[in-house]
Amino acid sequence: MSGNDDDKPSGHEDRTIFSPVTGVVPGAPVTAPPVPDPAPAVTQAPFPLHAQMAGGPRRIQVGDVLNHIFEVRRFIAKGGMGEVFEGVNINSDERVAIKGILPHLAADPAVQEMFRKEARTLTRLSHPALVQYRVLAQEPQIGAFYIVTEFIDGQNMSDLLPRVEASPAQLSMLIKRLAEGLAAAHQLGAIHRDISPDNVMLEDGRLDRAKIIDFGIAKDLAPGSATIVGDGFAGKLNYVAPEQLGDFGREIGPWTDVYSLGLTILAVARQKDVDMGGSFVDAVDKRRQGPDLTPIPEVLRPVLAKMLAPDPANRVRSMEEVVQLVAAPSAAPPVTAAPPASPRQPPKPKVAPPAGSAAATPAWRMPAIAGGAVLAVLVLVMVGWHFASGGKSAPAAGPPTPAASAPTDPIVAARAAVTAGLASIPCSWLDLGNADASGGNVSLSFSGVAGKPAEAQAAITRLLSAKGLQAGSIDFTNVSPLDARDCGAMEAFSKIRAPGVQHMRAPQRRYTMATLGPTAGADAGKLGAQPVVDFDLNGVPDDLSVIGLEPDGAMTQISNSRNSPGFKDPQAFAPQTPGVFRLTLNVTHPGTSGILMLTGKAPFDPALLNSPNGSPGADWPAKFLAAAQQNGWQAEMVWFQTVAPGQN
């Protein structure tokens, strides 16, 4: 924080880096209030402004500045649920896409509940093949409810279908890329249910940069969850799976996205939309017959046959299996014609996969939809973004065989090898991003911090070699430098790194500090930046500690318990949705900073987790690991950068 040096004792240094919300450590001087939160999440109360505003909420317009953060620059498109704009984060100059929900829908309690529920999942989605969700929020002045995502500079794949000429290798790459992205979403418990060409964007018009968008009707896999259209049909009639239309027990799961992805790939091969729509009855019959797969290259036809099996019991059950099949399509059986099922034939009984197998994915039975409800849902979908149809259909697809014999895909193997070895990479905290395989080499990209980048890259190469994989490029563009003095602490944290799904996320990784008018002192004109970190603590025990990590290695314990006064202060850890909180920080210097969360058995000794004057001593790692082992601590961490005004 800025201040007058004449008022401070010689050698005094303000340390106001990780104080929540106000950024003020008790006793530290204050010169200005913090700038507004750069990325607010969903509102805490159910739209209290709707009842107060004359006429209710209005539509978003070009020129609006939403929550003092996102300026609306350009109208892009309109659909059944809302309008899409290009915008910019005025704090970071980042281009964003803004989807404003139509006022009559935003005022609907069912829509409000859907977005509150989905905010927990959408903002945690992270994969190169998925659009990155920044924020789901309400603008308090106009009452508008909106979604902010990264801006994809490209075109909708549906619009490009007539011009896409994909080779077998390109089709294989596209299947793998989209399947890996959807697998990441499925691991978080959400399925898309609306995979189609117009929900895939091609950045720069390139298939290898395809991104799935519009998770707005994503279905939580928890029992009893619902979307805007209830527990039944969701998606475009041309691309939905048979179970979404009421066949085969109505069981929705990852296999539902597998089917829609198969039809999407078929559309790319045909260079036009598939003909699987028409009337509701026609759509059901066409799925029982199966689509014509002759446009698919012969080497991939067995893969598509398994993805498009009408009965989910005979279909590929997960996106991981799809990736394996694409890696070795010859392992799949030849395509054979199957007689169409009688329209009056009752659904086949569900065949449960073997316990413990990759196909043993939980499924939740969907309630039957009355005819009137089906009609209402179809009307909602027909006024949605858009769907099209064309072409002819013919029988295809025979019973699939297990994919267990398929050799491991090199990307899957590389991810598994690196993830298992992250704790052994020296002086670093790295998160694996994109992965690609070409010419026998595996290329990987990372984010995080590293004090010894060359040694870290060499360690990654060794992890790949141990699995018989050849390292290509290892991209550290998004890996920030770490002071070598902090290596001991970082390696101690890495040794207790929590496995599996992470419960922390930094919605934005780079912030520019705001400035004030000219003031005296070393901090002249410096107001700081306000990074935010989201915590999804559903399923996380009450015993936890949150610690701020400064660029010079200093540590500040922000909270030593989920029941501590600081954590229960809504101005410090602002509740977003049930179990989800947002921590706002005030950072007054440039550099790379982090937030560490420890879970396990309390107490979390403040004497061990505070080091206000820089890196802890040389004996600290041993003391920390002894306490961690005794109490079963596990660590999670996120990192972000702050830069001075005018820096790129």
PDB file of C-alpha atoms in Angstrom, residues 53-201:
ATOM      1  CA  MET A  53     -36.448  -2.379 -10.146  1.00  0.00           C
ATOM      2  CA  ALA A  54     -39.360  -0.811 -11.994  1.00  0.00           C
ATOM      3  CA  GLY A  55     -40.227  -3.086 -14.890  1.00  0.00           C
ATOM      4  CA  GLY A  56     -37.705  -5.729 -13.828  1.00  0.00           C
ATOM      5  CA  PRO A  57     -34.272  -6.368 -15.368  1.00  0.00           C
ATOM      6  CA  ARG A  58     -33.461  -5.065 -18.826  1.00  0.00           C
ATOM      7  CA  ARG A  59     -31.376  -6.531 -21.610  1.00  0.00           C
ATOM      8  CA  ILE A  60     -27.650  -5.954 -21.838  1.00  0.00           C
ATOM      9  CA  GLN A  61     -26.729  -3.293 -24.404  1.00  0.00           C
ATOM     10  CA  VAL A  62     -23.542  -2.291 -26.196  1.00  0.00           C
ATOM     11  CA  GLY A  63     -21.804   0.282 -24.021  1.00  0.00           C
ATOM     12  CA  ASP A  64     -22.882  -1.230 -20.679  1.00  0.00           C
ATOM     13  CA  VAL A  65     -20.158  -1.861 -18.111  1.00  0.00           C
ATOM     14  CA  LEU A  66     -21.215  -4.881 -16.075  1.00  0.00           C
ATOM     15  CA  ASN A  67     -20.278  -4.886 -12.395  1.00  0.00           C
ATOM     16  CA  HIS A  68     -17.730  -2.131 -13.158  1.00  0.00           C
ATOM     17  CA  ILE A  69     -15.580  -4.798 -14.858  1.00  0.00           C
ATOM     18  CA  PHE A  70     -16.829  -6.007 -18.248  1.00  0.00           C
ATOM     19  CA  GLU A  71     -17.477  -3.431 -20.964  1.00  0.00           C
ATOM     20  CA  VAL A  72     -19.877  -4.615 -23.682  1.00  0.00           C
ATOM     21  CA  ARG A  73     -18.317  -3.766 -27.051  1.00  0.00           C
ATOM     22  CA  ARG A  74     -20.146  -5.578 -29.874  1.00  0.00           C
ATOM     23  CA  PHE A  75     -23.304  -7.640 -30.469  1.00  0.00           C
ATOM     24  CA  ILE A  76     -22.558 -11.084 -31.945  1.00  0.00           C
ATOM     25  CA  ALA A  77     -25.678 -13.258 -31.993  1.00  0.00           C
ATOM     26  CA  LYS A  78     -29.075 -13.951 -30.458  1.00  0.00           C
ATOM     27  CA  GLY A  79     -30.575 -17.283 -29.457  1.00  0.00           C
ATOM     28  CA  GLY A  80     -33.498 -18.720 -27.563  1.00  0.00           C
ATOM     29  CA  MET A  81     -31.985 -18.106 -24.123  1.00  0.00           C
ATOM     30  CA  GLY A  82     -30.023 -14.932 -24.603  1.00  0.00           C
ATOM     31  CA  GLU A  83     -27.747 -12.661 -26.572  1.00  0.00           C
ATOM     32  CA  VAL A  84     -23.997 -12.949 -27.090  1.00  0.00           C
ATOM     33  CA  PHE A  85     -21.639  -9.978 -27.104  1.00  0.00           C
ATOM     34  CA  GLU A  86     -17.946  -9.343 -27.389  1.00  0.00           C
ATOM     35  CA  GLY A  87     -16.600  -7.475 -24.384  1.00  0.00           C
ATOM     36  CA  VAL A  88     -13.430  -6.588 -22.538  1.00  0.00           C
ATOM     37  CA  ASN A  89     -12.300  -6.800 -18.928  1.00  0.00           C
ATOM     38  CA  ILE A  90     -11.442  -3.148 -18.289  1.00  0.00           C
ATOM     39  CA  ASN A  91      -8.979  -4.154 -15.551  1.00  0.00           C
ATOM     40  CA  SER A  92      -6.900  -6.525 -17.668  1.00  0.00           C
ATOM     41  CA  ASP A  93      -7.832  -5.636 -21.303  1.00  0.00           C
ATOM     42  CA  GLU A  94      -8.726  -9.296 -21.845  1.00  0.00           C
ATOM     43  CA  ARG A  95     -11.274  -9.873 -24.617  1.00  0.00           C
ATOM     44  CA  VAL A  96     -14.227 -11.894 -23.369  1.00  0.00           C
ATOM     45  CA  ALA A  97     -17.517 -13.256 -24.629  1.00  0.00           C
ATOM     46  CA  ILE A  98     -20.601 -12.193 -22.679  1.00  0.00           C
ATOM     47  CA  LYS A  99     -23.858 -14.146 -22.886  1.00  0.00           C
ATOM     48  CA  GLY A 100     -26.727 -12.130 -21.440  1.00  0.00           C
ATOM     49  CA  ILE A 101     -29.712 -14.219 -20.383  1.00  0.00           C
ATOM     50  CA  LEU A 102     -33.028 -12.848 -21.633  1.00  0.00           C
ATOM     51  CA  PRO A 103     -34.816 -10.953 -18.831  1.00  0.00           C
ATOM     52  CA  HIS A 104     -37.926 -13.155 -18.726  1.00  0.00           C
ATOM     53  CA  LEU A 105     -35.721 -16.227 -18.259  1.00  0.00           C
ATOM     54  CA  ALA A 106     -33.350 -14.570 -15.783  1.00  0.00           C
ATOM     55  CA  ALA A 107     -36.357 -13.701 -13.617  1.00  0.00           C
ATOM     56  CA  ASP A 108     -37.435 -17.353 -13.541  1.00  0.00           C
ATOM     57  CA  PRO A 109     -36.460 -19.029 -10.244  1.00  0.00           C
ATOM     58  CA  ALA A 110     -35.790 -22.293 -12.114  1.00  0.00           C
ATOM     59  CA  VAL A 111     -33.217 -20.566 -14.333  1.00  0.00           C
ATOM     60  CA  GLN A 112     -31.650 -18.851 -11.330  1.00  0.00           C
ATOM     61  CA  GLU A 113     -31.301 -22.170  -9.542  1.00  0.00           C
ATOM     62  CA  MET A 114     -29.807 -23.820 -12.612  1.00  0.00           C
ATOM     63  CA  PHE A 115     -27.059 -21.236 -12.972  1.00  0.00           C
ATOM     64  CA  ARG A 116     -26.250 -21.208  -9.269  1.00  0.00           C
ATOM     65  CA  LYS A 117     -25.848 -24.960  -9.376  1.00  0.00           C
ATOM     66  CA  GLU A 118     -23.826 -24.951 -12.553  1.00  0.00           C
ATOM     67  CA  ALA A 119     -21.504 -22.120 -11.506  1.00  0.00           C
ATOM     68  CA  ARG A 120     -19.781 -24.598  -9.234  1.00  0.00           C
ATOM     69  CA  THR A 121     -18.868 -26.807 -12.179  1.00  0.00           C
ATOM     70  CA  LEU A 122     -18.541 -24.399 -15.096  1.00  0.00           C
ATOM     71  CA  THR A 123     -15.892 -22.196 -13.501  1.00  0.00           C
ATOM     72  CA  ARG A 124     -13.824 -25.289 -12.684  1.00  0.00           C
ATOM     73  CA  LEU A 125     -13.728 -26.615 -16.242  1.00  0.00           C
ATOM     74  CA  SER A 126     -10.170 -26.407 -17.531  1.00  0.00           C
ATOM     75  CA  HIS A 127      -9.000 -28.048 -20.754  1.00  0.00           C
ATOM     76  CA  PRO A 128      -7.711 -26.702 -24.095  1.00  0.00           C
ATOM     77  CA  ALA A 129     -10.754 -28.180 -25.845  1.00  0.00           C
ATOM     78  CA  LEU A 130     -13.262 -26.467 -23.514  1.00  0.00           C
ATOM     79  CA  VAL A 131     -14.152 -22.795 -23.446  1.00  0.00           C
ATOM     80  CA  GLN A 132     -12.936 -21.288 -20.169  1.00  0.00           C
ATOM     81  CA  TYR A 133     -15.734 -19.873 -18.036  1.00  0.00           C
ATOM     82  CA  ARG A 134     -14.754 -16.732 -16.165  1.00  0.00           C
ATOM     83  CA  VAL A 135     -17.873 -15.616 -14.290  1.00  0.00           C
ATOM     84  CA  LEU A 136     -21.601 -16.159 -13.842  1.00  0.00           C
ATOM     85  CA  ALA A 137     -23.014 -12.986 -12.313  1.00  0.00           C
ATOM     86  CA  GLN A 138     -25.822 -10.474 -11.983  1.00  0.00           C
ATOM     87  CA  GLU A 139     -25.329  -6.796 -12.843  1.00  0.00           C
ATOM     88  CA  PRO A 140     -26.911  -4.942  -9.908  1.00  0.00           C
ATOM     89  CA  GLN A 141     -27.805  -1.714 -11.724  1.00  0.00           C
ATOM     90  CA  ILE A 142     -29.797  -3.229 -14.592  1.00  0.00           C
ATOM     91  CA  GLY A 143     -30.575  -6.616 -13.029  1.00  0.00           C
ATOM     92  CA  ALA A 144     -29.151  -8.524 -16.014  1.00  0.00           C
ATOM     93  CA  PHE A 145     -27.857 -12.047 -15.464  1.00  0.00           C
ATOM     94  CA  TYR A 146     -24.898 -13.023 -17.631  1.00  0.00           C
ATOM     95  CA  ILE A 147     -22.084 -15.480 -18.301  1.00  0.00           C
ATOM     96  CA  VAL A 148     -18.524 -14.448 -19.192  1.00  0.00           C
ATOM     97  CA  THR A 149     -16.159 -16.801 -21.031  1.00  0.00           C
ATOM     98  CA  GLU A 150     -12.869 -16.488 -22.818  1.00  0.00           C
ATOM     99  CA  PHE A 151     -13.222 -14.957 -26.277  1.00  0.00           C
ATOM    100  CA  ILE A 152     -12.511 -17.419 -29.084  1.00  0.00           C
ATOM    101  CA  ASP A 153     -11.304 -15.654 -32.191  1.00  0.00           C
ATOM    102  CA  GLY A 154     -12.749 -18.040 -34.730  1.00  0.00           C
ATOM    103  CA  GLN A 155     -15.884 -19.416 -36.323  1.00  0.00           C
ATOM    104  CA  ASN A 156     -18.636 -21.821 -35.440  1.00  0.00           C
ATOM    105  CA  MET A 157     -17.923 -25.283 -36.854  1.00  0.00           C
ATOM    106  CA  SER A 158     -21.512 -25.557 -38.111  1.00  0.00           C
ATOM    107  CA  ASP A 159     -20.926 -22.582 -40.399  1.00  0.00           C
ATOM    108  CA  LEU A 160     -17.692 -24.107 -41.721  1.00  0.00           C
ATOM    109  CA  LEU A 161     -18.962 -27.636 -42.417  1.00  0.00           C
ATOM    110  CA  PRO A 162     -19.242 -27.190 -46.207  1.00  0.00           C
ATOM    111  CA  ARG A 163     -15.616 -26.027 -46.356  1.00  0.00           C
ATOM    112  CA  VAL A 164     -14.051 -28.547 -43.966  1.00  0.00           C
ATOM    113  CA  GLU A 165     -12.189 -31.306 -45.770  1.00  0.00           C
ATOM    114  CA  ALA A 166     -10.804 -33.476 -42.974  1.00  0.00           C
ATOM    115  CA  SER A 167      -8.406 -36.332 -43.650  1.00  0.00           C
ATOM    116  CA  PRO A 168      -8.625 -39.529 -41.575  1.00  0.00           C
ATOM    117  CA  ALA A 169      -5.743 -38.252 -39.443  1.00  0.00           C
ATOM    118  CA  GLN A 170      -7.498 -34.926 -38.866  1.00  0.00           C
ATOM    119  CA  LEU A 171     -10.754 -36.651 -37.951  1.00  0.00           C
ATOM    120  CA  SER A 172      -8.860 -38.852 -35.477  1.00  0.00           C
ATOM    121  CA  MET A 173      -7.231 -35.788 -33.957  1.00  0.00           C
ATOM    122  CA  LEU A 174     -10.581 -34.006 -33.660  1.00  0.00           C
ATOM    123  CA  ILE A 175     -12.239 -36.982 -31.954  1.00  0.00           C
ATOM    124  CA  LYS A 176      -9.369 -37.269 -29.468  1.00  0.00           C
ATOM    125  CA  ARG A 177      -9.269 -33.556 -28.713  1.00  0.00           C
ATOM    126  CA  LEU A 178     -12.997 -33.194 -28.079  1.00  0.00           C
ATOM    127  CA  ALA A 179     -13.208 -36.508 -26.210  1.00  0.00           C
ATOM    128  CA  GLU A 180     -10.386 -35.501 -23.866  1.00  0.00           C
ATOM    129  CA  GLY A 181     -12.100 -32.175 -23.182  1.00  0.00           C
ATOM    130  CA  LEU A 182     -15.417 -33.864 -22.429  1.00  0.00           C
ATOM    131  CA  ALA A 183     -13.647 -36.411 -20.227  1.00  0.00           C
ATOM    132  CA  ALA A 184     -12.387 -33.500 -18.099  1.00  0.00           C
ATOM    133  CA  ALA A 185     -15.963 -32.219 -17.747  1.00  0.00           C
ATOM    134  CA  HIS A 186     -17.291 -35.683 -16.914  1.00  0.00           C
ATOM    135  CA  GLN A 187     -14.686 -36.055 -14.175  1.00  0.00           C
ATOM    136  CA  LEU A 188     -16.239 -33.005 -12.518  1.00  0.00           C
ATOM    137  CA  GLY A 189     -19.654 -34.664 -12.628  1.00  0.00           C
ATOM    138  CA  ALA A 190     -21.231 -32.750 -15.526  1.00  0.00           C
ATOM    139  CA  ILE A 191     -22.260 -33.880 -18.980  1.00  0.00           C
ATOM    140  CA  HIS A 192     -22.903 -31.454 -21.809  1.00  0.00           C
ATOM    141  CA  ARG A 193     -25.998 -33.056 -23.434  1.00  0.00           C
ATOM    142  CA  ASP A 194     -25.866 -30.671 -26.393  1.00  0.00           C
ATOM    143  CA  ILE A 195     -22.752 -31.634 -28.353  1.00  0.00           C
ATOM    144  CA  SER A 196     -23.275 -30.571 -31.966  1.00  0.00           C
ATOM    145  CA  PRO A 197     -21.313 -28.682 -34.644  1.00  0.00           C
ATOM    146  CA  ASP A 198     -22.771 -25.337 -33.603  1.00  0.00           C
ATOM    147  CA  ASN A 199     -21.481 -25.859 -30.063  1.00  0.00           C
ATOM    148  CA  VAL A 200     -17.912 -26.260 -31.294  1.00  0.00           C
ATOM    149  CA  MET A 201     -15.817 -23.208 -32.157  1.00  0.00           C
TER     150      MET A 201
END
